[in-house]
CSV table of N, CA and C in Angstrom, one decimal:
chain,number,residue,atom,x,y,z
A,1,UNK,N,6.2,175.7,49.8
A,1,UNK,CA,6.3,175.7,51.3
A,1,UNK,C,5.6,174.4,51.8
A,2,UNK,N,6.3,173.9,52.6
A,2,UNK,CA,5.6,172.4,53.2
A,2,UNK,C,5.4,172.6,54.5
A,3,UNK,N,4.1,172.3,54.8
A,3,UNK,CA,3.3,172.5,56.5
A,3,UNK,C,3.0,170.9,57.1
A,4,UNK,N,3.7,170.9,58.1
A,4,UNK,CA,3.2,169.5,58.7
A,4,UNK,C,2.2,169.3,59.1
A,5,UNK,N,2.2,168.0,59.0
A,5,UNK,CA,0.8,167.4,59.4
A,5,UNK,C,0.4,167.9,60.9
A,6,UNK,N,1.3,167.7,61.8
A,6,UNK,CA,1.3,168.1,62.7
A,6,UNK,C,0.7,169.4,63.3
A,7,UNK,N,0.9,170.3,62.6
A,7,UNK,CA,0.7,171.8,62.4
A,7,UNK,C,-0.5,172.1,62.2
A,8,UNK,N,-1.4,171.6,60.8
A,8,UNK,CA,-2.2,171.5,60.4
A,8,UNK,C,-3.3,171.3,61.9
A,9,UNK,N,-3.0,169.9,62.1
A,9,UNK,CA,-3.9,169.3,63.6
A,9,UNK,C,-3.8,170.4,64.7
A,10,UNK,N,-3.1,171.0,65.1
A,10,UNK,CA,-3.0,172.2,65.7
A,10,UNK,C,-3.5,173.3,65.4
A,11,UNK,N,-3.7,173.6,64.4
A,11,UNK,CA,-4.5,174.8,63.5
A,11,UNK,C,-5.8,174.5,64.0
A,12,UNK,N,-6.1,172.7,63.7
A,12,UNK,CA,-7.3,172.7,63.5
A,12,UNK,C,-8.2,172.7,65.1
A,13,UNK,N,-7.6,172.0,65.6
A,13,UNK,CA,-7.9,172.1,67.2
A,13,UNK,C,-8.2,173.5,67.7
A,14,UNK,N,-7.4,174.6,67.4
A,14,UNK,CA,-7.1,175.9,67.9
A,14,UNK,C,-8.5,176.5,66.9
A,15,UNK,N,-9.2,176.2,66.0
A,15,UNK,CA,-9.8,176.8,65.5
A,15,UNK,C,-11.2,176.5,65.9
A,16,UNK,N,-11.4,174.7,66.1
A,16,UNK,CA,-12.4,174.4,67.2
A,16,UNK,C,-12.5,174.7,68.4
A,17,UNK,N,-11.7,175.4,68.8
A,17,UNK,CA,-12.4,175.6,70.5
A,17,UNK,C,-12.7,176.9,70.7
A,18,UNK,N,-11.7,177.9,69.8
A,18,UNK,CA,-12.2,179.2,69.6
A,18,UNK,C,-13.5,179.5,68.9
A,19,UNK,N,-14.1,178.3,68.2
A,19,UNK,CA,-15.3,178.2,67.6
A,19,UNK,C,-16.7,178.2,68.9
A,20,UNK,N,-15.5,176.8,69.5
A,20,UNK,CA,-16.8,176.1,70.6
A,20,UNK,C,-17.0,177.5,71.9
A,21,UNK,N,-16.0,178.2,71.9
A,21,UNK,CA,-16.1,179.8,73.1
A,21,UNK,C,-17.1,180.5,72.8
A,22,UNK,N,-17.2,180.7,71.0
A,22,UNK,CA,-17.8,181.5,70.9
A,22,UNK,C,-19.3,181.0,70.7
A,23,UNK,N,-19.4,179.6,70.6
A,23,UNK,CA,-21.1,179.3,70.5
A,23,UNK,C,-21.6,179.0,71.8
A,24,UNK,N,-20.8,178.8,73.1
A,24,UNK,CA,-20.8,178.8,74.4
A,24,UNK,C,-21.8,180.3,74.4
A,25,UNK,N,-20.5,181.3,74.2
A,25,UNK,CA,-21.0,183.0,74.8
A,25,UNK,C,-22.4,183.1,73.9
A,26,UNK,N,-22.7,182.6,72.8
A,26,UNK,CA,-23.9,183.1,72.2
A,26,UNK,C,-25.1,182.2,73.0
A,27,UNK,N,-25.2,180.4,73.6
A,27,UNK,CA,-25.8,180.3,74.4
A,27,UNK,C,-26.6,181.1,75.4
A,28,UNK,N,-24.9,181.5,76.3
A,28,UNK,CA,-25.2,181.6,77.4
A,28,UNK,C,-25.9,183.3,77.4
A,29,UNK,N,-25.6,184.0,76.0
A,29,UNK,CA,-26.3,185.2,76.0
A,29,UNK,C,-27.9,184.7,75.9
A,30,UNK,N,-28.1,184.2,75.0
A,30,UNK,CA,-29.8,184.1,74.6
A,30,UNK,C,-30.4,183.3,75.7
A,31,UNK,N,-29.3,182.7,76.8
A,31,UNK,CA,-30.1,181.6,77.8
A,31,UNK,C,-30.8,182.9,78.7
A,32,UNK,N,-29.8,183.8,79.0
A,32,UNK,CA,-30.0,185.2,80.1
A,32,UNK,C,-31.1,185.9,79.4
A,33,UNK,N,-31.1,186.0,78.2
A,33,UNK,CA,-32.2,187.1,77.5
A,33,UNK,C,-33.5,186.5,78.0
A,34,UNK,N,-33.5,185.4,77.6
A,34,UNK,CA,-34.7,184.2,77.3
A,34,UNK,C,-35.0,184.4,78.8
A,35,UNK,N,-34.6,184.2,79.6
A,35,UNK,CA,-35.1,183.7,81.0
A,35,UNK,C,-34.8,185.2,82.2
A,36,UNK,N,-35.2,186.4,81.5
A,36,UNK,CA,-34.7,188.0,82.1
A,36,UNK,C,-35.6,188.0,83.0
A,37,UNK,N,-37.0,187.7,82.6
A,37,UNK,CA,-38.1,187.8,83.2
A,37,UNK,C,-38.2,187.0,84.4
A,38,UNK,N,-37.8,186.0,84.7
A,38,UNK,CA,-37.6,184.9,85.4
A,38,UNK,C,-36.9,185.6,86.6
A,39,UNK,N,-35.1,186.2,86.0
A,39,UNK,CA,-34.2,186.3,87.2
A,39,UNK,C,-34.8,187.5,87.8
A,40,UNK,N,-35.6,188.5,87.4
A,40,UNK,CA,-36.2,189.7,87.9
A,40,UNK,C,-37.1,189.7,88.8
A,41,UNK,N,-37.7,188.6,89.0
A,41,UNK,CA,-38.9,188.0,89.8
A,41,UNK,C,-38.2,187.3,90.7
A,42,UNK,N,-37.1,186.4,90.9
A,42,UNK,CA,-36.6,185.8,91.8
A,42,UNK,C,-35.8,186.7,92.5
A,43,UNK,N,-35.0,188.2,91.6
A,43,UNK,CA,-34.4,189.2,92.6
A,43,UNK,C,-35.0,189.8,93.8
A,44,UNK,N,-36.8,189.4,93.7
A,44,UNK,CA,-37.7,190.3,94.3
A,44,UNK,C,-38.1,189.2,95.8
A,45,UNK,N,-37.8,188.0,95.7
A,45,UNK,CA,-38.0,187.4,96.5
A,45,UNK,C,-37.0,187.3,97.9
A,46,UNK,N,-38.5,187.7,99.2
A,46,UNK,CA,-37.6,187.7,100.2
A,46,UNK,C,-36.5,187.1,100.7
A,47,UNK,N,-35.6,187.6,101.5
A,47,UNK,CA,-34.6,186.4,102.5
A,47,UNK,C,-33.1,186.8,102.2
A,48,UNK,N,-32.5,185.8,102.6
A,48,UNK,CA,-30.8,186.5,102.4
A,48,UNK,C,-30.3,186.0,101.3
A,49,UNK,N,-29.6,186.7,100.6
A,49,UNK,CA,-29.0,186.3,99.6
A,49,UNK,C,-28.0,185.3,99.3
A,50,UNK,N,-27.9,184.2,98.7
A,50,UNK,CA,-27.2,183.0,98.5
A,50,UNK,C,-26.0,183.0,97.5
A,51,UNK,N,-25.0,182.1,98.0
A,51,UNK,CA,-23.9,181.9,97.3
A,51,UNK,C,-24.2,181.0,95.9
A,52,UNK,N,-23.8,180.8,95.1
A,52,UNK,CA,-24.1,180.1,93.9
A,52,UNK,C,-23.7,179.0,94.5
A,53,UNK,N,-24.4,177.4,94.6
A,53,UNK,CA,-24.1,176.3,94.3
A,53,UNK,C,-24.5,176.0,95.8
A,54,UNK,N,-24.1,176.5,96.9
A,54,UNK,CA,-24.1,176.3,98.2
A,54,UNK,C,-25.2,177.2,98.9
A,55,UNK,N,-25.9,178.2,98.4
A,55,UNK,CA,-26.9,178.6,98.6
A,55,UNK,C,-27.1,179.3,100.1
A,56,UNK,N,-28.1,179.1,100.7
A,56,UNK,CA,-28.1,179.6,102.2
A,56,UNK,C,-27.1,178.7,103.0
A,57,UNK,N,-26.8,177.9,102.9
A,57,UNK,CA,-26.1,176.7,104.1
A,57,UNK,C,-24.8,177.3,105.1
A,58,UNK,N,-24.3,178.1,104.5
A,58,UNK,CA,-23.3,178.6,106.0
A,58,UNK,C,-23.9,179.2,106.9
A,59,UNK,N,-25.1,180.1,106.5
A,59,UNK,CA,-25.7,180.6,107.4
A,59,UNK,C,-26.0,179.6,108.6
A,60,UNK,N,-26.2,178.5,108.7
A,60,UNK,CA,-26.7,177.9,109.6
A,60,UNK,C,-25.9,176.7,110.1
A,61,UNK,N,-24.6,177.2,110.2
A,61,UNK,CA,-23.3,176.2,110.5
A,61,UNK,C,-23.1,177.1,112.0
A,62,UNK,N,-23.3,176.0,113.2
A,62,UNK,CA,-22.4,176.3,114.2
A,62,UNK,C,-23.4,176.9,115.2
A,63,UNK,N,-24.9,176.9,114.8
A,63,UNK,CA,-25.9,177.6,116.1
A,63,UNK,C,-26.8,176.4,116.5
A,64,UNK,N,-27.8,176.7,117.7
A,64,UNK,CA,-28.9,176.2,118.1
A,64,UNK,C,-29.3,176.2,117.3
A,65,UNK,N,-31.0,175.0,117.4
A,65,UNK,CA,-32.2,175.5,116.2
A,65,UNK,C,-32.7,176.0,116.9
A,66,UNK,N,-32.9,176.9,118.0
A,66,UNK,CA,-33.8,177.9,118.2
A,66,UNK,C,-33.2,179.4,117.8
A,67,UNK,N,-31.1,179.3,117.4
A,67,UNK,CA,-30.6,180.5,116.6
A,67,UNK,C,-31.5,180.8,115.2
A,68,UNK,N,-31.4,179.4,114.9
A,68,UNK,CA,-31.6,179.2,113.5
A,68,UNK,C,-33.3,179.8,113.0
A,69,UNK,N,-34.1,179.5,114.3
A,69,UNK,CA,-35.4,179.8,113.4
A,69,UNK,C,-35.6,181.3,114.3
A,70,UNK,N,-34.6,181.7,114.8
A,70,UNK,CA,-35.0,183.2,115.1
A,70,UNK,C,-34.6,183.8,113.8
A,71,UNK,N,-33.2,183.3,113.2
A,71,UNK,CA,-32.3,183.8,112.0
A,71,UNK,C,-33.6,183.8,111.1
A,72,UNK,N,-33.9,183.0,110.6
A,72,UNK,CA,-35.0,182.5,109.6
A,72,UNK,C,-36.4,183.6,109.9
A,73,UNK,N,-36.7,184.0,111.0
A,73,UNK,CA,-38.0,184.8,111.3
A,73,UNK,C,-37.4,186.3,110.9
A,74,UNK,N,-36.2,186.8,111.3
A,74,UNK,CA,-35.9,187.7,111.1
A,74,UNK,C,-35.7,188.1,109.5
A,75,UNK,N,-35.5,187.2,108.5
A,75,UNK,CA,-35.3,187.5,107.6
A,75,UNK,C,-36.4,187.2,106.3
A,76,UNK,N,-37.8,186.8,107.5
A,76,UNK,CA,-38.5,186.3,106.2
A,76,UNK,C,-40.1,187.2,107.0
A,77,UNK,N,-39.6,188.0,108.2
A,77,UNK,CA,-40.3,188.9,108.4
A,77,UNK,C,-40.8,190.4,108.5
């Protein structure tokens, strides 16, 4: 039976990235373990809750700054 070369390089690709997924998910497990202590302590900190990457910032699209530090007093008092 004769396998191309071509085939082969496709084997091998497909076998590296299913490789690289899975040393990703084992990272990203031991990064969460490692640092539990951390995210449980920042859950506990006052204020409103943020979007990932963008954080608090819509909140404060489109008002006065005297909206903004009433917004701010009410949520950090």
């Amino acid at each position: 039976m004769y396998v191309s070369s071509n085939t082969v390089v496709t084997l091998t690709i497909d076998v590296f990235y299913y490789l690289l997924i899975f040393a990703l998910l084992l990272w990203y497990t031991y990064w969460r373990l490692s640092r539990k202590h951390l995210l449980e302590l920042a859950a506990k900190l006052p204020g409103p809750k943020g979007w990932p990457i963008i954080g608090n910032a819509l909140d404060f699209t489109g008002t006065s700054p005297g909206m903004k530090q009433n917004k701010l007093m009410f949520f950090f008092l």
